[in-house]
Amino acid sequence: MRSFADILFQSMIKQNPDLLPLADTYAATENGKPGALVMMSCWSSVTGLNYIAQFFSDSETGQLFVTANLDESGKQAIFFGRLKIEDGLIGELELYIVRSRVEAGFVFLPEEMKKIPQQWTADVPAGQKASREELLAVGNAVFDGSSGEQFEASEQSVLMEMGGIVYEDPDYLEAIMDEKAASEAPVTIPASFIPGRPSDPDARVLIADVEQGVVISFGVVSGFVSAYIVPGATASCFVPACMIDMHRKTVEAADKTGRKILKEMPAAGLTAEIVCFHSGQIQGIHRYVSVQAPGVVSSWV
């Protein structure tokens, strides 16, 4: 199935969607918007493939998921997407291309996409592979904040987002947690399913790669784009609605003297959540987000 990802990028670079073995009738979206491939920006702006970062496939459903660092006339863009193959033809293309931090919500690390932690690249220990049913249970819990399923995270697990490991400012964490930060330097965040996490009743569990111990779920997260204020930086970030009250504490506590602050505005995030799970534990989570206007729904539901 890797060959379908290869030809996908070749067709973009050559700006020729006719190179793809498409089904006579196919479904396609780019950043959530349905359309014919010939009308999409991927087939007019992409000038090169820097490298494929991660690749997962599910032979039972005929689907693949790929992330890549693409070149657009010298600028790096993050690509993530899903293809569905049937009888050797591509029937579905769910494509996302993110070009900036504002489109990603906050974290945008195309230059980090080659640096995949060993939790993702190491072979699954003998006898520790999760079954397909176990992976699907994990996938179903991703966007179900009320799920009673308990999945322990390994001590080495870290959260990744938009290409790289997430490092959070300790002052930000201190404002959220109402307790003194344990470090003065940016810290990693464990990859786990937090209680009260964002939910989407229409979330889709699409790919279970048993060999690599990975399950991928897609969901829509409602939230806000709000100011992100820490010492030395004034930016913005996408915050799920269920976490906005905690985030607002950081804005209220920040020193706003002489700063230009973005007003909080509603938004939504089309989200692909990749979970590495084996040995009975979450080994890592890698989240890809495309920020959209508020109230957006997935064309694939």
mmCIF file of N, CA, C and O in Angstrom, residues 12-49:
data_model
loop_
_atom_site.group_PDB
_atom_site.id
_atom_site.type_symbol
_atom_site.label_atom_id
_atom_site.label_comp_id
_atom_site.label_asym_id
_atom_site.label_seq_id
_atom_site.Cartn_x
_atom_site.Cartn_y
_atom_site.Cartn_z
ATOM 1 N N MET A 12 1.133 15.101 -7.146
ATOM 2 C CA MET A 12 1.089 16.488 -6.675
ATOM 3 C C MET A 12 2.250 17.283 -7.258
ATOM 4 O O MET A 12 2.070 18.405 -7.750
ATOM 5 N N ILE A 13 3.452 16.707 -7.175
ATOM 6 C CA ILE A 13 4.641 17.416 -7.654
ATOM 7 C C ILE A 13 4.540 17.699 -9.152
ATOM 8 O O ILE A 13 4.922 18.775 -9.630
ATOM 9 N N LYS A 14 3.986 16.751 -9.890
ATOM 10 C CA LYS A 14 3.831 16.923 -11.336
ATOM 11 C C LYS A 14 2.550 17.663 -11.693
ATOM 12 O O LYS A 14 2.261 17.878 -12.884
ATOM 13 N N GLN A 15 1.800 18.037 -10.649
ATOM 14 C CA GLN A 15 0.548 18.776 -10.813
ATOM 15 C C GLN A 15 -0.391 18.076 -11.792
ATOM 16 O O GLN A 15 -1.028 18.700 -12.649
ATOM 17 N N ASN A 16 -0.476 16.747 -11.600
ATOM 18 C CA ASN A 16 -1.273 15.939 -12.512
ATOM 19 C C ASN A 16 -2.032 14.860 -11.744
ATOM 20 O O ASN A 16 -1.522 13.749 -11.566
ATOM 21 N N PRO A 17 -3.246 15.148 -11.282
ATOM 22 C CA PRO A 17 -4.014 14.128 -10.554
ATOM 23 C C PRO A 17 -4.389 12.925 -11.398
ATOM 24 O O PRO A 17 -4.737 11.870 -10.863
ATOM 25 N N ASP A 18 -4.277 13.057 -12.729
ATOM 26 C CA ASP A 18 -4.609 11.928 -13.595
ATOM 27 C C ASP A 18 -3.614 10.782 -13.457
ATOM 28 O O ASP A 18 -3.874 9.664 -13.945
ATOM 29 N N LEU A 19 -2.477 11.023 -12.802
ATOM 30 C CA LEU A 19 -1.512 9.947 -12.567
ATOM 31 C C LEU A 19 -2.026 8.944 -11.532
ATOM 32 O O LEU A 19 -1.532 7.821 -11.466
ATOM 33 N N LEU A 20 -3.007 9.346 -10.754
ATOM 34 C CA LEU A 20 -3.521 8.479 -9.694
ATOM 35 C C LEU A 20 -4.501 7.451 -10.249
ATOM 36 O O LEU A 20 -5.329 7.768 -11.121
ATOM 37 N N PRO A 21 -4.444 6.218 -9.720
ATOM 38 C CA PRO A 21 -5.427 5.202 -10.116
ATOM 39 C C PRO A 21 -6.735 5.405 -9.346
ATOM 40 O O PRO A 21 -7.041 4.697 -8.382
ATOM 41 N N LEU A 22 -7.519 6.392 -9.787
ATOM 42 C CA LEU A 22 -8.763 6.723 -9.097
ATOM 43 C C LEU A 22 -9.901 5.797 -9.527
ATOM 44 O O LEU A 22 -9.959 5.356 -10.690
ATOM 45 N N ALA A 23 -10.803 5.533 -8.601
ATOM 46 C CA ALA A 23 -12.040 4.840 -8.947
ATOM 47 C C ALA A 23 -12.877 5.748 -9.841
ATOM 48 O O ALA A 23 -12.700 6.974 -9.856
ATOM 49 N N ASP A 24 -13.788 5.159 -10.595
ATOM 50 C CA ASP A 24 -14.620 5.956 -11.502
ATOM 51 C C ASP A 24 -15.388 7.035 -10.736
ATOM 52 O O ASP A 24 -15.594 8.140 -11.235
ATOM 53 N N THR A 25 -15.809 6.702 -9.542
ATOM 54 C CA THR A 25 -16.440 7.680 -8.650
ATOM 55 C C THR A 25 -15.655 7.671 -7.352
ATOM 56 O O THR A 25 -15.480 6.612 -6.740
ATOM 57 N N TYR A 26 -15.140 8.819 -6.938
ATOM 58 C CA TYR A 26 -14.317 8.896 -5.740
ATOM 59 C C TYR A 26 -14.803 10.033 -4.857
ATOM 60 O O TYR A 26 -15.511 10.943 -5.307
ATOM 61 N N ALA A 27 -14.420 9.983 -3.578
ATOM 62 C CA ALA A 27 -14.721 11.058 -2.637
ATOM 63 C C ALA A 27 -13.405 11.675 -2.188
ATOM 64 O O ALA A 27 -12.434 10.956 -1.942
ATOM 65 N N ALA A 28 -13.377 13.005 -2.081
ATOM 66 C CA ALA A 28 -12.121 13.665 -1.724
ATOM 67 C C ALA A 28 -12.379 14.966 -0.985
ATOM 68 O O ALA A 28 -13.319 15.703 -1.309
ATOM 69 N N THR A 29 -11.534 15.236 0.010
ATOM 70 C CA THR A 29 -11.548 16.524 0.700
ATOM 71 C C THR A 29 -10.115 17.005 0.880
ATOM 72 O O THR A 29 -9.187 16.207 1.008
ATOM 73 N N GLU A 30 -9.951 18.320 0.884
ATOM 74 C CA GLU A 30 -8.680 18.950 1.212
ATOM 75 C C GLU A 30 -8.952 19.940 2.342
ATOM 76 O O GLU A 30 -9.753 20.861 2.180
ATOM 77 N N ASN A 31 -8.314 19.715 3.492
ATOM 78 C CA ASN A 31 -8.575 20.524 4.687
ATOM 79 C C ASN A 31 -10.068 20.617 4.979
ATOM 80 O O ASN A 31 -10.596 21.679 5.319
ATOM 81 N N GLY A 32 -10.745 19.477 4.807
ATOM 82 C CA GLY A 32 -12.153 19.377 5.145
ATOM 83 C C GLY A 32 -13.117 19.783 4.062
ATOM 84 O O GLY A 32 -14.327 19.578 4.202
ATOM 85 N N LYS A 33 -12.615 20.346 2.959
ATOM 86 C CA LYS A 33 -13.493 20.865 1.913
ATOM 87 C C LYS A 33 -13.567 19.879 0.751
ATOM 88 O O LYS A 33 -12.544 19.548 0.143
ATOM 89 N N PRO A 34 -14.772 19.415 0.382
ATOM 90 C CA PRO A 34 -14.904 18.485 -0.736
ATOM 91 C C PRO A 34 -14.606 19.162 -2.068
ATOM 92 O O PRO A 34 -14.870 20.361 -2.244
ATOM 93 N N GLY A 35 -14.056 18.384 -2.982
ATOM 94 C CA GLY A 35 -13.803 18.929 -4.310
ATOM 95 C C GLY A 35 -13.053 17.954 -5.180
ATOM 96 O O GLY A 35 -12.493 16.957 -4.697
ATOM 97 N N ALA A 36 -13.044 18.245 -6.462
ATOM 98 C CA ALA A 36 -12.261 17.444 -7.407
ATOM 99 C C ALA A 36 -10.778 17.732 -7.204
ATOM 100 O O ALA A 36 -10.385 18.858 -6.874
ATOM 101 N N LEU A 37 -9.946 16.720 -7.386
ATOM 102 C CA LEU A 37 -8.513 16.880 -7.157
ATOM 103 C C LEU A 37 -7.913 17.985 -8.013
ATOM 104 O O LEU A 37 -7.034 18.730 -7.568
ATOM 105 N N VAL A 38 -8.370 18.121 -9.226
ATOM 106 C CA VAL A 38 -7.812 19.106 -10.135
ATOM 107 C C VAL A 38 -8.010 20.530 -9.619
ATOM 108 O O VAL A 38 -7.313 21.463 -10.022
ATOM 109 N N MET A 39 -8.944 20.721 -8.673
ATOM 110 C CA MET A 39 -9.228 22.044 -8.126
ATOM 111 C C MET A 39 -8.509 22.303 -6.802
ATOM 112 O O MET A 39 -8.583 23.408 -6.264
ATOM 113 N N MET A 40 -7.816 21.307 -6.270
ATOM 114 C CA MET A 40 -7.215 21.431 -4.946
ATOM 115 C C MET A 40 -5.851 22.114 -5.002
ATOM 116 O O MET A 40 -5.113 21.983 -5.987
ATOM 117 N N SER A 41 -5.506 22.792 -3.898
ATOM 118 C CA SER A 41 -4.241 23.521 -3.845
ATOM 119 C C SER A 41 -3.035 22.587 -3.858
ATOM 120 O O SER A 41 -1.960 22.968 -4.331
ATOM 121 N N CYS A 42 -3.197 21.369 -3.330
ATOM 122 C CA CYS A 42 -2.065 20.423 -3.312
ATOM 123 C C CYS A 42 -1.504 20.183 -4.714
ATOM 124 O O CYS A 42 -0.305 19.955 -4.878
ATOM 125 N N TRP A 43 -2.390 20.233 -5.731
ATOM 126 C CA TRP A 43 -1.952 19.966 -7.096
ATOM 127 C C TRP A 43 -1.561 21.244 -7.836
ATOM 128 O O TRP A 43 -1.346 21.222 -9.046
ATOM 129 N N SER A 44 -1.424 22.350 -7.086
ATOM 130 C CA SER A 44 -0.927 23.577 -7.717
ATOM 131 C C SER A 44 0.220 24.202 -6.939
ATOM 132 O O SER A 44 1.006 24.967 -7.505
ATOM 133 N N SER A 45 0.335 23.855 -5.644
ATOM 134 C CA SER A 45 1.345 24.521 -4.811
ATOM 135 C C SER A 45 2.530 23.638 -4.444
ATOM 136 O O SER A 45 3.626 24.140 -4.189
ATOM 137 N N VAL A 46 2.354 22.320 -4.400
ATOM 138 C CA VAL A 46 3.421 21.416 -3.968
ATOM 139 C C VAL A 46 4.483 21.309 -5.058
ATOM 140 O O VAL A 46 4.185 21.005 -6.218
ATOM 141 N N THR A 47 5.731 21.559 -4.666
ATOM 142 C CA THR A 47 6.837 21.498 -5.620
ATOM 143 C C THR A 47 7.819 20.368 -5.326
ATOM 144 O O THR A 47 8.712 20.097 -6.127
ATOM 145 N N GLY A 48 7.661 19.707 -4.168
ATOM 146 C CA GLY A 48 8.578 18.615 -3.854
ATOM 147 C C GLY A 48 8.166 17.872 -2.599
ATOM 148 O O GLY A 48 7.388 18.375 -1.778
ATOM 149 N N LEU A 49 8.685 16.673 -2.475
ATOM 150 C CA LEU A 49 8.510 15.860 -1.269
ATOM 151 C C LEU A 49 9.842 15.841 -0.535
ATOM 152 O O LEU A 49 10.818 15.281 -1.041
#
